[in-house]
Short mmCIF file of C-alpha atoms and ligand atoms in Angstrom, two decimals:
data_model
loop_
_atom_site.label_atom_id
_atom_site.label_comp_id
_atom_site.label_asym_id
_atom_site.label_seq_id
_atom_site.Cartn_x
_atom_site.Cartn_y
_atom_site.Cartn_z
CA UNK A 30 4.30 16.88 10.53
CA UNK A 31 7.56 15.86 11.59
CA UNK A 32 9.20 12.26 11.19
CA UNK A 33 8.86 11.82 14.63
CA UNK A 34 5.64 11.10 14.14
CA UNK A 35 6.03 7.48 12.71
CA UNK A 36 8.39 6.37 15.73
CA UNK A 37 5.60 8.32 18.65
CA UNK A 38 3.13 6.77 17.03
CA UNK A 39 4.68 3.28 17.02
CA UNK A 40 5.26 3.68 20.72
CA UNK A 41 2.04 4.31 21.35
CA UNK A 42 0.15 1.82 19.33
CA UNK A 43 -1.56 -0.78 21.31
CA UNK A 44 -0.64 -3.91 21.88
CA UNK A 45 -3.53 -5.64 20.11
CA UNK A 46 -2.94 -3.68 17.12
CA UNK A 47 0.89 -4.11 17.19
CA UNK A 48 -0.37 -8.03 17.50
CA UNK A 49 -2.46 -8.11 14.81
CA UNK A 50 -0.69 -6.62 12.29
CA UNK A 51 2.60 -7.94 13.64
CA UNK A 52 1.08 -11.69 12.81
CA UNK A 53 -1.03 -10.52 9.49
CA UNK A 54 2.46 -9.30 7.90
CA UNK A 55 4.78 -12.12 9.00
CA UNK A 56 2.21 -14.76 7.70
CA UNK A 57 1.74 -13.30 4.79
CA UNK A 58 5.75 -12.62 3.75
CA UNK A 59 6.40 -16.82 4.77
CA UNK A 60 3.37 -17.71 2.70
CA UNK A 61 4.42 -15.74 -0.41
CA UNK A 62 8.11 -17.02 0.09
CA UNK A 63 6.62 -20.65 0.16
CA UNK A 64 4.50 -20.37 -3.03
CA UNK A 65 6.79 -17.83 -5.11
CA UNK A 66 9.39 -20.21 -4.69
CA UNK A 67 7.78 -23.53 -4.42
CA UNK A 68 5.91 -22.82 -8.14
CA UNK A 69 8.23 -20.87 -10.04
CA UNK A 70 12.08 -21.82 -9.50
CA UNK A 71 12.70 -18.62 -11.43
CA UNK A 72 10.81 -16.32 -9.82
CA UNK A 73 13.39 -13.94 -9.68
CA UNK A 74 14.04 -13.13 -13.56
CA UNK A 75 10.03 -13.55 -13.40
CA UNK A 76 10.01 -10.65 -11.46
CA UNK A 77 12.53 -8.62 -13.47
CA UNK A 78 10.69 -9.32 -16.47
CA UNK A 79 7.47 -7.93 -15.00
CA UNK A 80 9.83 -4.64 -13.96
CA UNK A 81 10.89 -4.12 -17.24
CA UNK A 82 7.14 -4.29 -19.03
CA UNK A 83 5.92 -2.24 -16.64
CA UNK A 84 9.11 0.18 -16.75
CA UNK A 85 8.45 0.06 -20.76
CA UNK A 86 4.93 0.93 -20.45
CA UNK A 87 5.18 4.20 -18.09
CA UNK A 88 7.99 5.59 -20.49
CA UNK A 89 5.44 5.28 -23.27
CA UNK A 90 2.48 5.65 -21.42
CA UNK A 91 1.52 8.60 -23.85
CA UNK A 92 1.13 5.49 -26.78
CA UNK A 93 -0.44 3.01 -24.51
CA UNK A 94 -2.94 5.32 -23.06
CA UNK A 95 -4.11 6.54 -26.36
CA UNK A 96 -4.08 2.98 -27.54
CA UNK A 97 -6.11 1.48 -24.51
CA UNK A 98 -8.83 4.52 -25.24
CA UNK A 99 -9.36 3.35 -28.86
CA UNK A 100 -10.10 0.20 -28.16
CA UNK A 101 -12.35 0.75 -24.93
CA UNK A 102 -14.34 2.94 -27.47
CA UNK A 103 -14.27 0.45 -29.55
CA UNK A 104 -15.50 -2.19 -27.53
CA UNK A 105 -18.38 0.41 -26.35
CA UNK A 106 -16.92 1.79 -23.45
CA UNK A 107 -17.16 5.61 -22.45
CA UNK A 108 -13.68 6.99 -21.50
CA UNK A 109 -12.59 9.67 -19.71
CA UNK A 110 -9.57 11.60 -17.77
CA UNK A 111 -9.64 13.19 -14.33
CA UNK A 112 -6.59 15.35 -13.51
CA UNK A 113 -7.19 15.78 -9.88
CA UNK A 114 -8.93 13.87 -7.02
CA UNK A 115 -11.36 16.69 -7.23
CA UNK A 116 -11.84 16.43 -10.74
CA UNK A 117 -12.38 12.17 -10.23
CA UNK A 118 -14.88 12.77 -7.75
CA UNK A 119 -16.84 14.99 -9.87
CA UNK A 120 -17.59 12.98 -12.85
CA UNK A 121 -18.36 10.11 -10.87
CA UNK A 122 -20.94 12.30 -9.38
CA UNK A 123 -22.10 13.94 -12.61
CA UNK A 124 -21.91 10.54 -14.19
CA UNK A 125 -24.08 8.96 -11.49
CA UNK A 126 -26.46 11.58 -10.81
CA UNK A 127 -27.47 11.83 -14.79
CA UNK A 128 -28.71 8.23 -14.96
CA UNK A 129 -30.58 8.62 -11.38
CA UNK A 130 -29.15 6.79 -9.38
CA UNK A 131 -28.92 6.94 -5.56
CA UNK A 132 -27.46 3.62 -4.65
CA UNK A 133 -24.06 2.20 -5.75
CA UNK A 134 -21.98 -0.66 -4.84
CA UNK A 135 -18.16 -0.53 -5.19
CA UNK A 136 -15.26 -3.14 -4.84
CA UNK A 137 -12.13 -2.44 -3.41
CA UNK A 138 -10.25 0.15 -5.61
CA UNK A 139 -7.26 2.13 -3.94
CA UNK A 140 -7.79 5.43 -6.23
CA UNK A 141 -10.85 5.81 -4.92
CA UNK A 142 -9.34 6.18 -1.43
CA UNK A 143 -6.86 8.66 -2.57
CA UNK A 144 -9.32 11.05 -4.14
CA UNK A 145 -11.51 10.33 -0.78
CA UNK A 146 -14.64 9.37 -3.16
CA UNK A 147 -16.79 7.90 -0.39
CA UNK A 148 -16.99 10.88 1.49
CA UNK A 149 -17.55 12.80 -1.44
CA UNK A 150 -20.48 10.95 -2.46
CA UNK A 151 -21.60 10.36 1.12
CA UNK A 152 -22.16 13.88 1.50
CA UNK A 153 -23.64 14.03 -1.68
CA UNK A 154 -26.61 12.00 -0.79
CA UNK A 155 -25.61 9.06 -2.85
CA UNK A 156 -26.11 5.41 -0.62
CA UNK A 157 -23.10 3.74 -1.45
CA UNK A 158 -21.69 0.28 -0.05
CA UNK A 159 -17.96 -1.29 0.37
CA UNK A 160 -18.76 -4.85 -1.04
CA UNK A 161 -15.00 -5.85 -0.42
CA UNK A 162 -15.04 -7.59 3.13
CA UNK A 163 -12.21 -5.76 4.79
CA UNK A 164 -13.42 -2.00 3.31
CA UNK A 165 -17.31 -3.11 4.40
CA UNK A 166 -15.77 -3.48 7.97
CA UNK A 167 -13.40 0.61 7.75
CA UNK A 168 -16.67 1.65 6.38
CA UNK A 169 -18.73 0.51 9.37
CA UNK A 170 -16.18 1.83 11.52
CA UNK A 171 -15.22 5.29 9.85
CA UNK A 172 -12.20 3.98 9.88
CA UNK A 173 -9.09 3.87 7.32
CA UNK A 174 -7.19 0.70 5.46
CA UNK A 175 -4.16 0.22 7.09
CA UNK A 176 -3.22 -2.03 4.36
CA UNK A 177 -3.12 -2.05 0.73
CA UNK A 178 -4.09 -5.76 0.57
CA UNK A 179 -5.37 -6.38 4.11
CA UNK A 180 -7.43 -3.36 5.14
CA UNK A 181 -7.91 -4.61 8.65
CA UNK A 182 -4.88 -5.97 9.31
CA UNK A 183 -5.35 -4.00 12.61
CA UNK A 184 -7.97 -5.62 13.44
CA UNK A 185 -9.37 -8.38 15.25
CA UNK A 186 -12.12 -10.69 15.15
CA UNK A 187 -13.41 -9.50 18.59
CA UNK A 188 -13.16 -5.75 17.41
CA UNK A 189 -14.86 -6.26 14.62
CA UNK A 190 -17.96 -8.49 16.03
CA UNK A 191 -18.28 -5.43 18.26
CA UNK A 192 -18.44 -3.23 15.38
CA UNK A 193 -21.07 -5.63 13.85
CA UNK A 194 -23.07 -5.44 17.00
CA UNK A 195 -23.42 -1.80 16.76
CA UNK A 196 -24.46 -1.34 13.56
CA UNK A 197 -27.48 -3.68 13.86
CA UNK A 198 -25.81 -6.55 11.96
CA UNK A 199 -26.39 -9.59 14.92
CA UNK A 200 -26.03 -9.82 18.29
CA UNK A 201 -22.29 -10.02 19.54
CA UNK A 202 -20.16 -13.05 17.87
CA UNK A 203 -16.84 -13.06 16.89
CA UNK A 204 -16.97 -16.27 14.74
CA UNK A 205 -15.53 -15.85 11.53
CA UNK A 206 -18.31 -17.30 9.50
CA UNK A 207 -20.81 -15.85 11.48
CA UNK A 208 -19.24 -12.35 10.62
CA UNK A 209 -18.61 -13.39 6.86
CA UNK A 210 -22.39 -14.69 6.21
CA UNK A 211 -23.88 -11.55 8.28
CA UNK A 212 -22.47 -9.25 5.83
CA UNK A 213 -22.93 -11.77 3.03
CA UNK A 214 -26.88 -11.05 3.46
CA UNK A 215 -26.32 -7.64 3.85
CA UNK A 216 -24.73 -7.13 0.71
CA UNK A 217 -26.77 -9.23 -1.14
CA UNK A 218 -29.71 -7.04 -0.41
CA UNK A 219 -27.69 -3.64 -1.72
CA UNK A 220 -26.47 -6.03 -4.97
CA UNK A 221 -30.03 -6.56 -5.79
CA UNK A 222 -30.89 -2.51 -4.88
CA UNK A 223 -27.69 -0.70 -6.36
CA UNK A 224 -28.16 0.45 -9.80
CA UNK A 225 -24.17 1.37 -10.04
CA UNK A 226 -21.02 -0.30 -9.54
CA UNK A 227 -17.83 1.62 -8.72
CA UNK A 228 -14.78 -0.59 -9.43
CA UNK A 229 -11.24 0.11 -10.02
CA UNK A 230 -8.59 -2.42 -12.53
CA UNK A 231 -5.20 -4.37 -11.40
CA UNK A 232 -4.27 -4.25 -14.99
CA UNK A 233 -5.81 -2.66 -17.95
CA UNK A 234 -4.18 -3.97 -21.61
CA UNK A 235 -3.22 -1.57 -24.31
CA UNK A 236 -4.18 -3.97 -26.96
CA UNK A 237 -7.41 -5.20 -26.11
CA UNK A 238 -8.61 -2.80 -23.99
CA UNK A 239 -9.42 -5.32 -21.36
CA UNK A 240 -10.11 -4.62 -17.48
CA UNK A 241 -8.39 -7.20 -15.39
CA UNK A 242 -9.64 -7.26 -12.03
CA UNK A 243 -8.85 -9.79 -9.49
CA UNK A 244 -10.58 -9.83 -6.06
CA UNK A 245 -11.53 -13.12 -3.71
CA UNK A 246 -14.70 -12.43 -2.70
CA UNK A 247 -15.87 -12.18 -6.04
CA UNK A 248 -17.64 -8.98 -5.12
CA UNK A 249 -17.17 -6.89 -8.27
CA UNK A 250 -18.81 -9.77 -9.81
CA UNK A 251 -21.71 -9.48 -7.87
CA UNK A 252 -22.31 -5.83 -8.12
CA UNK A 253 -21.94 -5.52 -11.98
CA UNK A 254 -24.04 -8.40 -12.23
CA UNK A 255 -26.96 -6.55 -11.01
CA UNK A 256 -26.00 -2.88 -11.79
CA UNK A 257 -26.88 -1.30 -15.00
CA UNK A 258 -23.80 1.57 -14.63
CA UNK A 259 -19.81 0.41 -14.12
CA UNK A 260 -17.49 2.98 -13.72
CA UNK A 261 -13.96 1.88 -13.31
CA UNK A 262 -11.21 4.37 -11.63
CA UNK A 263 -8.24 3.89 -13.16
CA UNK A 264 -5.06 5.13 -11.99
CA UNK A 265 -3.28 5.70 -15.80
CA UNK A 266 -0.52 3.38 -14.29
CA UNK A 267 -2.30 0.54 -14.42
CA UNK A 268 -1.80 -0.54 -18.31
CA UNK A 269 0.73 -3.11 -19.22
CA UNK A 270 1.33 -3.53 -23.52
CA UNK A 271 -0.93 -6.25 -24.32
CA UNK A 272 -3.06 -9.22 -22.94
CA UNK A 273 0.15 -11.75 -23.02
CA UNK A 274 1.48 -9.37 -20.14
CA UNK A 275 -1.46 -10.42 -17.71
CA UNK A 276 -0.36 -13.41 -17.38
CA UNK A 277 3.03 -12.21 -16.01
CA UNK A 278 1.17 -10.19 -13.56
CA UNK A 279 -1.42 -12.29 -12.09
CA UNK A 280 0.69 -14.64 -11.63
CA UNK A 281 3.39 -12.46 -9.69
CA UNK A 282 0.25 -10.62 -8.09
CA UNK A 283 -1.75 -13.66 -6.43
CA UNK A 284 1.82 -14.95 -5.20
CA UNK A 285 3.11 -11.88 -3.59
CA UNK A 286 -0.22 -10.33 -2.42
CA UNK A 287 -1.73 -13.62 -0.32
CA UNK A 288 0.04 -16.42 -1.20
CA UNK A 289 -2.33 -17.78 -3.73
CA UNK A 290 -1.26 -19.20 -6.94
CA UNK A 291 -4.02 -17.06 -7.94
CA UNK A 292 -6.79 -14.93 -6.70
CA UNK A 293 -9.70 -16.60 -6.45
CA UNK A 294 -12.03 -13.87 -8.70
CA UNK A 295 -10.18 -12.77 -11.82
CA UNK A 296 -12.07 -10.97 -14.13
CA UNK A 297 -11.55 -9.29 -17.63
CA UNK A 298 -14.04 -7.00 -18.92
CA UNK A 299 -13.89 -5.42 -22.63
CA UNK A 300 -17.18 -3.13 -22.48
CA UNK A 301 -20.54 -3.18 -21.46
CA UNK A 302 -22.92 -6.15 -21.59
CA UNK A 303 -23.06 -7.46 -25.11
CA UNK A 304 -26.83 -8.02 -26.72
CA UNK A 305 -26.26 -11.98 -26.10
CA UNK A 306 -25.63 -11.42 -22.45
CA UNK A 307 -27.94 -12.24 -19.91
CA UNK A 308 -26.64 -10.01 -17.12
CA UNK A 309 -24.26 -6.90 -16.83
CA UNK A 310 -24.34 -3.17 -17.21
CA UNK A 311 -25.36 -1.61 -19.90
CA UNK A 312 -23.17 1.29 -19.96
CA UNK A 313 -19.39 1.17 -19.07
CA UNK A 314 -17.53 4.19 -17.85
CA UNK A 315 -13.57 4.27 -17.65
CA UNK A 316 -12.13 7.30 -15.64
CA UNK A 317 -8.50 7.34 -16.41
CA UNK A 318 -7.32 9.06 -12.97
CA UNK A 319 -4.05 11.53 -13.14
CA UNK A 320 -3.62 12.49 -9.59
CA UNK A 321 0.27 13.17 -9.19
CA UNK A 322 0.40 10.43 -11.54
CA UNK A 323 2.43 12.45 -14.91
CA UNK A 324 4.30 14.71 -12.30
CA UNK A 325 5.77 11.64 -10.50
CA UNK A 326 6.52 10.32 -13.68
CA UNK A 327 8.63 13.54 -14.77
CA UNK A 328 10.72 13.33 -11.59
CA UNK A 329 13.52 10.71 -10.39
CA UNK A 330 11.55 8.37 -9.08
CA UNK A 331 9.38 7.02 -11.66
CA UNK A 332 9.99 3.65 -11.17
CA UNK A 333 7.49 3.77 -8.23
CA UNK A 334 4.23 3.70 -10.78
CA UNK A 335 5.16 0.52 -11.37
CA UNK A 336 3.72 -0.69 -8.29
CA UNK A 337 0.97 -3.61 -8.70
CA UNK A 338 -0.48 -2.92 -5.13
CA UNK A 339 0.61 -6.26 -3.72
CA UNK A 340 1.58 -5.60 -0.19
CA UNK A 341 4.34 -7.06 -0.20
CA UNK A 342 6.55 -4.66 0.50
CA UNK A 343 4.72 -3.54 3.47
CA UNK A 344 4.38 -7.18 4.92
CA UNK A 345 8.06 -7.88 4.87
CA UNK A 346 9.11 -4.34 6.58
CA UNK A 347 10.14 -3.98 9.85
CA UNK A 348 9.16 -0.46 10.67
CA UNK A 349 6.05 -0.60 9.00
CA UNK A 350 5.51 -4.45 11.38
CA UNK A 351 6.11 -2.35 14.44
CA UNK A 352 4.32 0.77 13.55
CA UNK A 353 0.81 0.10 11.55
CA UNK A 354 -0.37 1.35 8.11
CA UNK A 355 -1.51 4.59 9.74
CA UNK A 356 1.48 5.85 11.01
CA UNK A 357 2.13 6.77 7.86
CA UNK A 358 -1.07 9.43 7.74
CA UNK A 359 -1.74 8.88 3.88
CA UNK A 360 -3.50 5.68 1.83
CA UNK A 361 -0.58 4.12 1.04
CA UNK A 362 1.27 2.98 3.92
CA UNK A 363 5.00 0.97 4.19
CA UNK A 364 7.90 1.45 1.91
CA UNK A 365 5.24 1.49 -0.76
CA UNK A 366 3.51 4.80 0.52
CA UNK A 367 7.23 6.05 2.00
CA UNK A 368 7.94 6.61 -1.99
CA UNK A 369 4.42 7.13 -3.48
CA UNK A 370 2.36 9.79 -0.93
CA UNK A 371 5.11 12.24 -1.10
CA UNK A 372 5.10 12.33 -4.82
CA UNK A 373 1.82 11.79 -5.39
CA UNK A 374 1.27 14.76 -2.71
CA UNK A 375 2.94 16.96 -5.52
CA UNK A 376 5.39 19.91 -5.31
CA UNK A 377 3.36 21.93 -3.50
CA UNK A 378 2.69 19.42 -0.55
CA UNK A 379 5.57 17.41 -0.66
CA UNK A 380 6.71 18.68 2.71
CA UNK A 381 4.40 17.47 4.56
CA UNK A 382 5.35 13.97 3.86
CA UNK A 383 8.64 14.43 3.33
CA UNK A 384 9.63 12.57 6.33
CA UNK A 385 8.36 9.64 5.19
CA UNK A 386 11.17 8.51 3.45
CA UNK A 387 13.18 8.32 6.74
CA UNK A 388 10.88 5.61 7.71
CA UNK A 389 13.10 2.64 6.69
CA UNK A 390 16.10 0.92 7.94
CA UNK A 391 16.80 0.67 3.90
CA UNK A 392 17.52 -3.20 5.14
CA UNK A 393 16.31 -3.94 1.23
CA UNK A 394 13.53 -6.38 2.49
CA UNK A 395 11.17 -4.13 0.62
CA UNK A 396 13.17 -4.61 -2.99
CA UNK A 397 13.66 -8.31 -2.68
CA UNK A 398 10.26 -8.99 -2.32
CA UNK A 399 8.67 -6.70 -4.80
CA UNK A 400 7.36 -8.34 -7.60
CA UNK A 401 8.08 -5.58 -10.03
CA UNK A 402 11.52 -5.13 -9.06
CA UNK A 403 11.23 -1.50 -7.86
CA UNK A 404 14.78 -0.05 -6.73
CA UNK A 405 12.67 1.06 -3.03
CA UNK A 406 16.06 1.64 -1.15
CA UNK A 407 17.16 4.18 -3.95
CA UNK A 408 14.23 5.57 -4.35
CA UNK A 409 13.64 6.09 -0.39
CA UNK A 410 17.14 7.81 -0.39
CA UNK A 411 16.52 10.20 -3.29
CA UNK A 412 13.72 11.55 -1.74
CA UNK A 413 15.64 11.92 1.41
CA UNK A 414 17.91 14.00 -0.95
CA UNK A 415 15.11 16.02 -2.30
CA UNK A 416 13.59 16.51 0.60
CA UNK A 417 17.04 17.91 2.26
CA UNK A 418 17.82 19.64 -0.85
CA UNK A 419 14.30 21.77 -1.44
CA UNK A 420 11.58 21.15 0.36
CA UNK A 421 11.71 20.04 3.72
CA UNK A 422 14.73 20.98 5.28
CA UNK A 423 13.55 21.56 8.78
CA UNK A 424 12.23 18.21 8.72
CA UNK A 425 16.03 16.93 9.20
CA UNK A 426 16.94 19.72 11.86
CA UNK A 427 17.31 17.86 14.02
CA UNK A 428 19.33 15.64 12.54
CA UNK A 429 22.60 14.42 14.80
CA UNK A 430 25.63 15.66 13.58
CA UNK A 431 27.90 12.66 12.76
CA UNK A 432 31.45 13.78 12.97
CA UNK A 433 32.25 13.11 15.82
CA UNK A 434 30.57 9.28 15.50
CA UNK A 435 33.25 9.08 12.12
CA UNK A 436 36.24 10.34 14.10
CA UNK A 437 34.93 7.84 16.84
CA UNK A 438 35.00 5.21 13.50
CA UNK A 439 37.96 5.55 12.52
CA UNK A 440 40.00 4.54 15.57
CA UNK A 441 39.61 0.61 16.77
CA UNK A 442 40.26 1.72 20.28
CA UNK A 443 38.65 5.00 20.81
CA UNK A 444 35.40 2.87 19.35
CA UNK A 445 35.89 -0.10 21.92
CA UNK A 446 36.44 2.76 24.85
CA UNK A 447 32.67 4.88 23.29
CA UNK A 448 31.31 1.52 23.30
CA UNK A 449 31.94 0.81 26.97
CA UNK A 450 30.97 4.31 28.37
CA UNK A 451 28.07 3.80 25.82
CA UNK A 452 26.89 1.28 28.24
CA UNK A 453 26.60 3.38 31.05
CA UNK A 454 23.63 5.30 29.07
CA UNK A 455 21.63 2.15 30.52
CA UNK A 456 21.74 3.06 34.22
CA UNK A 457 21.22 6.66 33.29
CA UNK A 458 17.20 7.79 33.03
CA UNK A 459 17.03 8.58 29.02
CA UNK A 460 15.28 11.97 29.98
CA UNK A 461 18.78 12.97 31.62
CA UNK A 462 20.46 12.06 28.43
CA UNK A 463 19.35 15.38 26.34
CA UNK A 464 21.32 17.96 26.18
CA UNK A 465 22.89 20.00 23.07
CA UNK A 466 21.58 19.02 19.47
CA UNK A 467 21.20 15.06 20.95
CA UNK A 468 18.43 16.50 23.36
CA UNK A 469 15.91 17.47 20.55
CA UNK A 470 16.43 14.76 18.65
CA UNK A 471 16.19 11.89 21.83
CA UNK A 472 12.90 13.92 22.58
CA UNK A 473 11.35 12.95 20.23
CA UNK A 474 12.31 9.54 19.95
CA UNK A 475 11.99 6.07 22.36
CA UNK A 476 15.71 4.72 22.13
CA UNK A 477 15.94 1.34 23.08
CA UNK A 478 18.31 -0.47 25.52
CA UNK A 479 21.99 0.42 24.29
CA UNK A 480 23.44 -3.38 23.36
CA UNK A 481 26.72 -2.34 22.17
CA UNK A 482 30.37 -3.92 22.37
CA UNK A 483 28.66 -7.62 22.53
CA UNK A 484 29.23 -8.46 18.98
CA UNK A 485 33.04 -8.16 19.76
CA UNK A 486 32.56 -10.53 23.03
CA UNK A 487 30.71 -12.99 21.11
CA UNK A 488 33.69 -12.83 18.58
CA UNK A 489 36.30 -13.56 20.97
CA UNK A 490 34.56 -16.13 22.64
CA UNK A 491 33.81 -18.11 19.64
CA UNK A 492 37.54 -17.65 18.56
CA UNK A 493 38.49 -18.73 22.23
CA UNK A 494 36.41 -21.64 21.17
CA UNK A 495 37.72 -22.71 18.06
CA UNK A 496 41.24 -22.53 19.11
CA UNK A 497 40.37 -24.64 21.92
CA UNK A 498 37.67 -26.97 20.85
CA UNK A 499 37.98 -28.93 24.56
S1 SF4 B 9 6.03 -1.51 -4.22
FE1 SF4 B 9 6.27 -3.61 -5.00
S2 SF4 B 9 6.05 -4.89 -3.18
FE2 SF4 B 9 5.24 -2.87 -2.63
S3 SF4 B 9 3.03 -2.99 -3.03
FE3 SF4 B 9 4.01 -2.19 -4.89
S4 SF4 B 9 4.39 -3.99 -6.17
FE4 SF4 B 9 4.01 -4.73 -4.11
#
């Protein structure tokens, strides 16, 4: 796939979807900006803090890994490491077809998208339910998240009573209670049925062992409640040193996620239920998951596993505001998934979303609004080096050449002159425009209106202005 892709597929989105997640992501940047800032006057160093923890942990994730396994084992747990998606999806399977059991619940867990675990239980017989709102909804629908917070940004309430209608779940209503206590009774029924409970962690400390998941539905809660299996996927970048770290991260994580102080469900699980409990699963399963994990660790870009899966990022950029989660054909979408999919895709498939990184105006929105600090900008142009460099070169074929733009540059008036016969490209039909190298790369591409030359009439008016106020 070519980078084209993300700009087509931007042009063709539809309105109501460009809508929808147009208004999902600009609400939820001004609502983080208003409670970052409003509760923490130093949420900047905040967030440099958390960098630097979670920087410290991946370059001694060997120790903290190790470290987090003792004391799950300790605490009762069962651990275990999956190198591949394949390998993830198979000892869930094995794990859940020893112990019987046919129906599962699970709460929202991105690792489990990446190694496509629904599907691979779905065709393995197994009944299994999204309990997490937004995931019940892209499982109704066969659809994909489109966000990492907001998996139906792209939708809307209308869309989704439809979708609600068709799957026997009420007659047509698109008020948002309505929808909310419909699948409220739905999937209180599987709670009580599902003898499993797929979840995955936020955070997972070194020291104690603890699980640290946050959701606000409190679904998770529900489905371990009733199950008498949990098995947690873990990606192995989730740990953070000790339990003083949560803190840190929860905090950061409700803030820059939904604008919470905190999310509503926050839950920390050592083991399985204790003999003094009245409720929880007996047995507790921990599935460390590799995935591309240790290989995008080895390479340049490390500083990506950092990630806390906020959204963020995504919500404050403007290609990934005009284009939708999907265009970026993997789980994680925006600047997030313009870093991550490509390395987590691994050498061998790193070209096919090596264009990915192109998709960014590197404005730095992304970095400023990260709450683990991660460099995106840098990283987004390394991988445009890589990619260049070994992997994907006919990706940027069709790249214009720019020499003659940086002779054009260089000269005050030979740039005033391009930018007045630049104007003329607006009464000439773009399809005329192609022809040389410019004509595969405008092929492929909707170029706007050409607006040049008015920042320099704006500048002499307002100096006209100044010099004569009257
Ligand atoms: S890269 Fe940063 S801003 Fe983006 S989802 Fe991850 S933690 Fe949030």
């Amino acid at each position: 796939m070519s980078h084209q892709q993300i700009d087509q597929f931007a042009h063709r989105l539809d309105k109501g979807v460009r809508d929808s997640v147009l208004g999902g992501s600009a609400a939820g940047t001004e609502k983080r900006r208003q409670v970052l800032f409003g509760d923490l006057p130093n949420a900047d160093s905040l967030r440099a803090l958390a960098g630097r923890i979670k920087q410290h942990t991946l370059e001694h994730l060997d120790r903290y890994l190790e470290a987090a396994e003792e004391r799950l084992i300790d605490n009762g747990a069962k651990v275990h490491f999956a190198w591949d998606a394949a390998s993830a999806c198979q000892q869930v399977e094995t794990l859940l077809r020893e112990r019987g059991v046919r129906q599962v619940t699970k709460s929202k867990t991105m690792v489990s998208e990446e190694i496509e675990l629904n599907r691979h239980l779905a065709e393995k017989g197994f009944d299994l339910v999204e309990t997490d709102l937004g995931e019940f909804i892209v499982q109704l629908d066969g659809d994909h998240p489109s966000h990492v917070v907001k998996p139906i940004i792209h939708k809307n309430r209308s869309q989704i009573a439809k979708t609600f209608e068709r799957c026997g779940l009420g007659d047509y209503n698109d008020d948002p209670e309505t929808i909310t206590r419909r699948a409220r009774e739905y999937m209180r029924r599987k709670y009580l049925s599902a003898e499993a409970s797929i979840t995955g962690a936020n955070f997972v400390s070194a020291e104690s062992g603890r699980l640290c998941i946050v959701t606000n539905e409190g679904n998770s809660r529900f489905g371990l409640a009733g199950a008498r299996v949990h098995i947690a996927l873990v990606g192995i970048e989730k740990l953070v040193p000790d339990d003083r770290s949560l803190s840190l991260m929860l905090n950061l994580l409700g803030r820059s996620a939904t604008g919470q102080n905190l999310t509503v469900y926050t839950e920390f699980i050592r083991g399985p239920r204790q003999p003094e409990a009245i409720s929880g699963p007996e047995e507790m399963h921990v599935i460390f998951v590799n995935a591309g994990r240790t290989e995008t660790l080895a390479s340049d870009c490390r500083e990506i596993l950092r990630c806390i899966r906020c959204g963020a990022c995504m919500n404050v950029c403007p290609v990934y505001r005009q284009s939708s989660g999907h265009a970026y054909r993997s789980v994680y979408p925006g600047p997030l998934g313009a870093v991550l999919s490509p390395l987590l895709a691994g050498s061998a498939r790193f070209a096919e979303f090596a264009d990915l990184p192109k998709a960014s105006s590197l404005c730095g929105a992304c970095n400023e609004v990260c709450p683990v600090d991660i460099p995106i900008p840098d990283l987004l142009l390394r991988l445009r080096d890589r990619a260049h460099r070994e992997h994907a070169p006919a990706a940027f074929d069709d790249a214009p050449n720019l020499k003659p733009w940086a002779m054009l540059a260089k000269s005050p008036a030979a740039w005033r002159m391009s930018l007045r016969a630049a104007n003329m490209l607006n009464i000439v039909p773009l399809g005329f425009l192609p022809f040389g190298p410019l004509g595969r790369w405008t092929s492929q591409r909707t170029l706007p209106s050409w607006r040049g030359g008015r920042y320099r009439q704006w500048a002499a008016e307002r100096k006209k202005q100044k010099n004569n106020p009257s």
